[in-house]
Every structure is written in structure tokens, then in C-alpha cells.
Coordinates of C-alpha atoms and ligand atoms in Angstrom, one line a residue:
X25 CA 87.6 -19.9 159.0
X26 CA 84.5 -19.9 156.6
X27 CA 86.6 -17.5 153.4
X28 CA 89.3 -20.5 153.9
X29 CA 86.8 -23.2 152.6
X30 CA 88.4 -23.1 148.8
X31 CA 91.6 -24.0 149.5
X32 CA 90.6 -27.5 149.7
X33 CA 93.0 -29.8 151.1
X34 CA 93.6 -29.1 154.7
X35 CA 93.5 -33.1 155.8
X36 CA 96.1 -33.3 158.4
X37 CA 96.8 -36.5 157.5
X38 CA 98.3 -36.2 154.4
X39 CA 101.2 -34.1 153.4
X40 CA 100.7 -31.4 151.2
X41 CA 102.7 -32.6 148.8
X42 CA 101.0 -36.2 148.6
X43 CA 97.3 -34.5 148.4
X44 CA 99.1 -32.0 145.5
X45 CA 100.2 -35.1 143.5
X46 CA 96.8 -37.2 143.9
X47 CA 95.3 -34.7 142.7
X48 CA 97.5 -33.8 139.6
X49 CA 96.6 -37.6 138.7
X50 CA 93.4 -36.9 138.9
X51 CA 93.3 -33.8 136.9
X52 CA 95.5 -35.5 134.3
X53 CA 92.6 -37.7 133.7
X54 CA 89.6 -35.2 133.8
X55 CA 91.7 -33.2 131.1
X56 CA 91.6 -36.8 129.1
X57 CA 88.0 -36.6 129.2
X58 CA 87.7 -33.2 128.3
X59 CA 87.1 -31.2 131.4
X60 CA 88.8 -28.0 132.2
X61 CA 91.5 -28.8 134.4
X62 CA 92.7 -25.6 137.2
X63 CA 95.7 -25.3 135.3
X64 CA 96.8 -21.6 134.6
X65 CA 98.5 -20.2 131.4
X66 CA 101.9 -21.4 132.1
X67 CA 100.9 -24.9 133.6
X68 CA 101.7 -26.8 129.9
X69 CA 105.4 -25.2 129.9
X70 CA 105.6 -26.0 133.7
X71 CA 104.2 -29.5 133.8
X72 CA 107.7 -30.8 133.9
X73 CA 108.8 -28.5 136.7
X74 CA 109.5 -30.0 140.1
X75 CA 107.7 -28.2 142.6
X76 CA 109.7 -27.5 145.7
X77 CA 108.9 -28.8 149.1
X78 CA 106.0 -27.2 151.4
X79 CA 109.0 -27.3 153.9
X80 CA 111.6 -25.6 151.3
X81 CA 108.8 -23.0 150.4
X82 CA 107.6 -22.1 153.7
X83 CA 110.9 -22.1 155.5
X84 CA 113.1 -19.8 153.6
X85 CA 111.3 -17.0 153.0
X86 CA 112.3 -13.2 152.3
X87 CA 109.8 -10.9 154.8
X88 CA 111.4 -8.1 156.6
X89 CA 108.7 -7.2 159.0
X90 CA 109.7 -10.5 160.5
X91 CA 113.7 -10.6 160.4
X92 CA 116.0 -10.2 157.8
X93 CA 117.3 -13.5 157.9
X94 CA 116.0 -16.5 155.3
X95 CA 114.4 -18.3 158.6
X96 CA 112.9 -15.7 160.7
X97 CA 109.8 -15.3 158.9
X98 CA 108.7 -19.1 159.7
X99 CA 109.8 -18.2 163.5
X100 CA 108.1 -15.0 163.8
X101 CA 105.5 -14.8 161.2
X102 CA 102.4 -16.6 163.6
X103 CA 102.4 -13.6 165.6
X104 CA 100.5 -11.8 162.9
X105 CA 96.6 -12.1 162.7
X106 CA 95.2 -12.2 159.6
X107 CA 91.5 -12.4 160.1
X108 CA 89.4 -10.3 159.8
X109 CA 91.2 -8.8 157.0
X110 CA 90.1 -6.1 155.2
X111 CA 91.9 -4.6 151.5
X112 CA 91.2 -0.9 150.8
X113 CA 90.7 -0.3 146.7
X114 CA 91.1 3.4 145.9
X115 CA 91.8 5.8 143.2
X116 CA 90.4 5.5 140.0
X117 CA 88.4 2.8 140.6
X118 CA 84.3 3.3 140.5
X119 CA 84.0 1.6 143.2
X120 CA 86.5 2.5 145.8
X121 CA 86.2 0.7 149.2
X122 CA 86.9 -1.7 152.4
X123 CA 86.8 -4.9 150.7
X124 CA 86.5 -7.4 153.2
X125 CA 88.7 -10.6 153.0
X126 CA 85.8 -13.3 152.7
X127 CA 83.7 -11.2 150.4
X128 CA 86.7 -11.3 148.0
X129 CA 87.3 -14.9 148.4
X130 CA 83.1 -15.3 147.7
X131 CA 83.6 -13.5 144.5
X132 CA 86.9 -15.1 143.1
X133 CA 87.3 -18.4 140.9
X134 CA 90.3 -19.7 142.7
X135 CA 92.9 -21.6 140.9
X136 CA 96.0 -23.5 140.8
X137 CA 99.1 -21.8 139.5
X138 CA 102.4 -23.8 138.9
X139 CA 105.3 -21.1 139.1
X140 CA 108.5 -20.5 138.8
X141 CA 109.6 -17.7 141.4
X142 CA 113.2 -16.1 141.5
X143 CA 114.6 -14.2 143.9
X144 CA 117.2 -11.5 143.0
X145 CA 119.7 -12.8 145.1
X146 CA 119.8 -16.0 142.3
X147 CA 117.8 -18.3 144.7
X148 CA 114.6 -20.1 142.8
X149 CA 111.4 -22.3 143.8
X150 CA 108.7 -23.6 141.5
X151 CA 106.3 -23.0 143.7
X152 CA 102.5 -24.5 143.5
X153 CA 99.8 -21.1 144.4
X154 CA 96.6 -21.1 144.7
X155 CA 95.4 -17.8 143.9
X156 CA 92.9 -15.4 141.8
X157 CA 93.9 -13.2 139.2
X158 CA 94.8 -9.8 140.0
X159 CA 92.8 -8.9 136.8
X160 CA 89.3 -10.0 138.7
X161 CA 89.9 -8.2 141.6
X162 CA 90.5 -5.4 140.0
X163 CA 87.4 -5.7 137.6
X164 CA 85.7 -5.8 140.9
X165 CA 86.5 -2.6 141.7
X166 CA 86.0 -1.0 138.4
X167 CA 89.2 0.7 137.0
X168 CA 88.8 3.9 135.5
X169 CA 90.2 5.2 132.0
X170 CA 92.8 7.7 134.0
X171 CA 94.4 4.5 135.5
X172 CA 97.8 3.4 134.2
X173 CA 99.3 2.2 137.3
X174 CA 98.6 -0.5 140.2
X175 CA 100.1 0.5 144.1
X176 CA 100.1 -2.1 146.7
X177 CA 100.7 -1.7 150.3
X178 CA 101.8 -4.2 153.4
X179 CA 99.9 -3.8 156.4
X180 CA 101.9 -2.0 159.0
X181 CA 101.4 -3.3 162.7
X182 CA 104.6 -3.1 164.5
X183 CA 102.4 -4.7 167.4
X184 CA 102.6 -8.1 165.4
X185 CA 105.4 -7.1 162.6
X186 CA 108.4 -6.4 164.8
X187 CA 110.7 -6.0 162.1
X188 CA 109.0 -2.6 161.4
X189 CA 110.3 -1.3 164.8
X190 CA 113.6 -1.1 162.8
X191 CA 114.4 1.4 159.9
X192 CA 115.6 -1.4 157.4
X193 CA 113.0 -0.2 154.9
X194 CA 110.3 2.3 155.0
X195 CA 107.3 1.5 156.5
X196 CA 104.8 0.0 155.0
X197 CA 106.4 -2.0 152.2
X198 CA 105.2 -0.8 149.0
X199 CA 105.0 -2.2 145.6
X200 CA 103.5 -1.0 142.3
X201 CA 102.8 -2.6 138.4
X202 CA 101.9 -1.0 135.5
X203 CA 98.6 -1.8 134.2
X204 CA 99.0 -3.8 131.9
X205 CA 101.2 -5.7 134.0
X206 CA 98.7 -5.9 136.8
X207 CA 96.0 -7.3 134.5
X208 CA 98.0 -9.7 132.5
X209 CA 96.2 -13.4 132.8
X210 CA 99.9 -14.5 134.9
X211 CA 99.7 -12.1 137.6
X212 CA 97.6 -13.4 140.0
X213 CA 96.5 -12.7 144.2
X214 CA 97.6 -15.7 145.8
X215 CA 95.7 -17.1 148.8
X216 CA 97.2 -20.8 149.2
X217 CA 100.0 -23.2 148.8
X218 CA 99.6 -26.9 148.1
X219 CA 95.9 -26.5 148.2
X220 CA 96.5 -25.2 152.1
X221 CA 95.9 -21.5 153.5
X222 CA 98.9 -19.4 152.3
X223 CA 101.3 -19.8 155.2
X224 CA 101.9 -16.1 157.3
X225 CA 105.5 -15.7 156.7
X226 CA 104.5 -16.7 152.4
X227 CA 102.1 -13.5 153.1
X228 CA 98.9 -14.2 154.4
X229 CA 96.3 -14.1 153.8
X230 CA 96.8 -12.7 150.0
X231 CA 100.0 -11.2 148.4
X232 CA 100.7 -10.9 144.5
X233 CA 102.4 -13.0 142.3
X234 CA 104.2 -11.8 139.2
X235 CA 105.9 -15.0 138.0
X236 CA 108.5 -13.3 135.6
X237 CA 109.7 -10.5 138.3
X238 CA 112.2 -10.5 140.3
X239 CA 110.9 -12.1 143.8
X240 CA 110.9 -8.6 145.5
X241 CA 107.8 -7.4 143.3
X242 CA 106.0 -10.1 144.8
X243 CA 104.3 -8.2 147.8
X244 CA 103.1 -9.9 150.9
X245 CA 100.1 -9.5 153.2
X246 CA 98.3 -6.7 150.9
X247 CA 95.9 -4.2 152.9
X248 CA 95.8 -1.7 150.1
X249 CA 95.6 -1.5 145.8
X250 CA 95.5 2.0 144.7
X251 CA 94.8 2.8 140.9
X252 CA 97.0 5.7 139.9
X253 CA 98.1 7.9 137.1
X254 CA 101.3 8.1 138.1
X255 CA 103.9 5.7 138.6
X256 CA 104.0 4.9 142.3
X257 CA 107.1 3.9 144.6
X258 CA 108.7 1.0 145.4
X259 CA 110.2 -0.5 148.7
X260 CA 113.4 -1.7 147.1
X261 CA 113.9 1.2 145.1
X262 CA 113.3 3.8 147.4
X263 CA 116.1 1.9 149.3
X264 CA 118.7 1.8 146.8
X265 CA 117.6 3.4 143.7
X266 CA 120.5 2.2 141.9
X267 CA 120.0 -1.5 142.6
X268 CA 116.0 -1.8 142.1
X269 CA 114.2 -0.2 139.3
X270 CA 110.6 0.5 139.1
X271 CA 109.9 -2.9 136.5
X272 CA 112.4 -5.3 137.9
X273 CA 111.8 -7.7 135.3
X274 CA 113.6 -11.4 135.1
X275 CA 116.8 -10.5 132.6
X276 CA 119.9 -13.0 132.8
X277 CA 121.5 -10.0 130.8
X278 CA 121.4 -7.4 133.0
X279 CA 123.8 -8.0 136.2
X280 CA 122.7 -6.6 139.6
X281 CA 125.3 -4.1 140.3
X282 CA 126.8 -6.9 143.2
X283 CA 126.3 -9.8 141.1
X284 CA 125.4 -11.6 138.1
X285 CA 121.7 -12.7 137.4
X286 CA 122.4 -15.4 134.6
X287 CA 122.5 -17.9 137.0
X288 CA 120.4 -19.5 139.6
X289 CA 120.3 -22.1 142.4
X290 CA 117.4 -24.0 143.0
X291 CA 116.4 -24.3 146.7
X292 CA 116.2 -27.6 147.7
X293 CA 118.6 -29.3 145.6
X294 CA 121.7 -28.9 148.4
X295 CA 124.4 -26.8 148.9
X296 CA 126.5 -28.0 146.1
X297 CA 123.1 -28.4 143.5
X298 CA 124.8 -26.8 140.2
X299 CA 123.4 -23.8 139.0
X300 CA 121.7 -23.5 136.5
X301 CA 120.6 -20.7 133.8
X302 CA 118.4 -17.5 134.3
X303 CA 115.3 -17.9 131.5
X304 CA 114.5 -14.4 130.1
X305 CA 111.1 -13.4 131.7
X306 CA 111.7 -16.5 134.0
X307 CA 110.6 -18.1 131.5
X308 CA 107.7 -16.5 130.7
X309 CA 109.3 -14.9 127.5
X310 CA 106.2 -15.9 125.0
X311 CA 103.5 -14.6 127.0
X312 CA 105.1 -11.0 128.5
X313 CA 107.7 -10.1 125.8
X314 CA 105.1 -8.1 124.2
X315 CA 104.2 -6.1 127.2
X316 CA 107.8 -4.4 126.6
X317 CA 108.2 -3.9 122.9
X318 CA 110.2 -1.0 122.0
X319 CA 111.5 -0.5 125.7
X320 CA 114.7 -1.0 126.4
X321 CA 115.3 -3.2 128.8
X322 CA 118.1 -2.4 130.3
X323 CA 117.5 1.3 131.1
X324 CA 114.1 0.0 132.3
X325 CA 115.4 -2.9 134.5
Ligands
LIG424 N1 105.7 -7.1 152.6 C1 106.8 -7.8 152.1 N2 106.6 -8.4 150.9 C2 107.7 -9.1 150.4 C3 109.0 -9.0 151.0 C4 109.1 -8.3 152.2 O1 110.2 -8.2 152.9 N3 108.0 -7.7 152.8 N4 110.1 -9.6 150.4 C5 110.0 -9.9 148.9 C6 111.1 -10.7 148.5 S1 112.6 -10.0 148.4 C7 110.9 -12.0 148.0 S2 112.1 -12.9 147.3 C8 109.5 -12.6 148.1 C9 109.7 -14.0 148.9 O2 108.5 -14.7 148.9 P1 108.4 -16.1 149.6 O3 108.9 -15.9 151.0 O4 107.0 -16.5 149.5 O5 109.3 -17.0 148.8 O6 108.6 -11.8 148.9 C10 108.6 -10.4 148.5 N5 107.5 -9.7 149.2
LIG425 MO1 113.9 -11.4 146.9

């Protein structure tokens, strides 16, 4: 698929993983000379961070419109087609429209992201994306000076998303950021993993990544970004309002009312891997703290 052609290593015949390192060599040495290596903000903290496995990351996966259960996305995600694709950018943008997939793609600097990604239920991946920043996209679009909030949308195609046949959340999954939030350098769109095409059940063929939220602000499969005034809903809170709140922030302080978040478990490292601590922000303390000054962060969790 021609909008596929920056995402750069598709050769079969190396493993992800193996094309990911080579070329980690190779950008160790063009940063030696000088050259401006893909790296994003929070690569130099990262760099000693062990990326999980392509299978660990595309195998246990959290996507309700295909199962509830940690494996049924990989089983079940294929059946959705993600091409043509098409993201709708309303609101207060000045330019509010169909913004086809590729057309976004021809406009984006792609990058490679090296983050750490946390589930709420204490499950973590460092996780190597591929992406654009949210920040372009929506410079794109041209937000207006009424805007002070970002709304995302799923796609909703029971046809291809059986899990939306089934009232475990309202339809379409929803997700929202505050502005700043939105255009803060971290946040990006990602589009691949490993240098390959995002994987379906990771959310195909773009989906946001906000590296020092809770996994659950991370939408999937995005068909719509709304500009608004007003804070907009969110899946998980509109489920249980007294679980999720609207920022959802990375804090090993505040429990989940079922169970403690200052500990997690790195996927991958076996059943009986030790735990090991919850960083504020995910670790992302330095660069987002700011963003929250004078909010306290435990009514606003
Ligand atoms: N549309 C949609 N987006 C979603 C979800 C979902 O069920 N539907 N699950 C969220 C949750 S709870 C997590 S932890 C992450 C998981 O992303 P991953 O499967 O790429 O690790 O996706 C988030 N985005
Ligand atoms: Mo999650």
C-alpha cells in the first residue's frame, strides 16, 4: 500500500527485532558524526530500556471491539480493513475535513519513538512506535483560539468489530486530551511498530500515544479528532466514573479503587518476573510535570 512506504522495514526475512537493532547501530553512529538521529524527546532517558518483543507487543493487547480477553485482539483483529481510511477533523479547526489516510502520511515527518506504555491493570511494555506527532496533525488542520480540548473517536463497524455487537462499552470508544496535552512534543499518532505497519489489533492504521497515561488514553484505529471547548467524554469513564477520570495520568500514589498502581509487571519477563516500581508520569516526570502545576493530582486522577 503506497501511504505504507515510510515505515521502512518490511523485509520478511528479518525479524523485526533484528532490523530494529541494526538499525540502532547504525544510528548510534550517524549521531557520532553529527546527524540527527529519529530519536524522540525521551529516546536519551529510554536508551537503556529493553524493548519488548514484536510477539509480546502484538499478542497481548487490550481492544474491546475484538474480545475482552488479552489474546483476542491478535485472533480477531485481521478482520478489520483499514484501507482506504479516512480521519474526520472538526470543530474549531480552520480547516475542518475528510483527511484521507495517505494524504496524512504524505504530509507527516515520521519518526521513531522509544516508550514506555502502562496499562492500568499494572501490566507494562517499552514499546518501539513509529509515529507523527499529534501536534502536526493538528497544525494541519488549523486549531482555532476557542479550542481547549482534543476528542477522538474509534471507528464503529460491528461488520468487522464484533465486539461492538456487545454492550461492554458504548459505542464508539471515545477518548479526549486537553490541549496542551494533545500538542505536547510526547504525544504522538502512531502508525508502526519495529519500523513495520502498526499491527490491526495495536490499532491500525493510526491510534495515539500518550506515553505518561494510563494505557486506556491510548485510543486505537482513530476515524475522528474533534477540537472542542468543552471537555469531551471518555470510554472508561463513562463506564465507571469512579474508576477512570477524565486525565488518567501515571501516579504510583494514587491506588485504583481495586488495586494499587505503585507497582508494575513487565510483560515478557515471565510469570514470576518481580515487579517493579510505578515512575511518576511513567517516567516522563521532567517533561509533563509542568503541564499540571497547581492541580491536584489526586482529585484530577
Ligand atoms: N478503540 C480502543 N482503543 C483502545 C482500547 C480499546 O479497547 N479500544 N484499549 C485501551 C487500553 S485499556 C490499552 S492498555 C491500550 C493497549 O494498547 P496495545 O494493545 O497496543 O498495547 O489500548 C487502549 N486503546
Ligand atoms: Mo489498559
Amino acid at each position: 500500500m503506497a501511504y505504507r512506504w515510510k515505515n521502512t522495514f518490511t523485509d520478511k526475512d528479518v525479524t523485526p527485532e533484528t532490523a530494529y537493532l541494526n538499525r540502532r547501530q547504525l544510528m548510534g553512529g550517524a549521531a557520532g558524526l553529527g546527524l540527527a538521529a529519529m530519536a524522540g524527546p525521551a529516546m536519551a532517558q529510554d536508551e537503556t530500556l529493553e524493548p519488548n518483543s514484536w510477539d509480546d507487543i502484538t499478542s497481548y493487547n487490550n481492544f474491546y471491539e475484538f474480545g475482552t480477553g488479552k489474546d483476542d485482539p491478535a485472533r480477531n483483529a485481521h478482520a478489520l480493513t483499514t484501507d482506504p481510511w479516512t480521519v474526520k477533523i472538526d470543530g474549531l479547526v480552520d480547516r475542518p475535513g475528510d483527511y484521507a489516510f495517505e494524504d496524512i502520511m504524505a504530509q507527516m515527518t515520521v519518526e521513531e519513538r522509544l516508550y514506555r506504555f502502562r496499562c492500568v491493570e499494572a501490566w507494562s511494555m517499552v514499546v518501539p512506535w513509529n509515529g507523527f506527532e499529534l501536534a502536526d496533525l493538528l497544525e494541519l488542520a488549523g486549531v482555532q483560539s476557542g479550542a481547549k480540548y482534543v476528542a477522538f473517536e474509534t471507528l464503529y463497524r460491528p461488520e468487522e468489530m464484533w465486539g461492538q455487537k456487545y454492550p461492554v462499552l458504548e459505542w464508539p470508544y471515545v477518548e479526549g486530551l486537553r490541549l496542551d496535552e494533545a500538542m505536547h512534543p510526547l504525544t504522538i499518532m502512531a502508525t508502526g511498530i519495529y519500523g513495520r505497519d502498526i499491527p490491526n489489533q495495536n490499532g491500525a492504521p493510526l491510534r495515539l500515544v500518550v506515553p505518561w497515561k494510563y494505557g486506556y488514553k491510548s485510543i486505537k484505529s482513530v476515524v475522528r479528532i474533534s477540537l472542542t471547548e468543552e471537555e469531551p467524554p471518555t470510554s472508561w469513564n463513562r463506564a465507571i466514573p469512579g474508576e477512570y477520570g477524565f486525565y488518567s495520568n501515571v501516579n504510583p500514589e494514587v491506588d485504583h479503587p481495586r488495586w494499587s498502581q505503585a507497582s508494575e509487571r513487565r510483560i515478557g519477563g515471565g510469570l514470576f518476573a518481580k515487579k517493579i516500581p510505578t515512575l511518576m508520569f511513567n517516567g516522563y516526570e521532567e517533561e509533563v510535570a509542568p503541564l499540571y502545576e497547581g492541580m491536584d493530582l489526586r482529585k484530577f486522577s
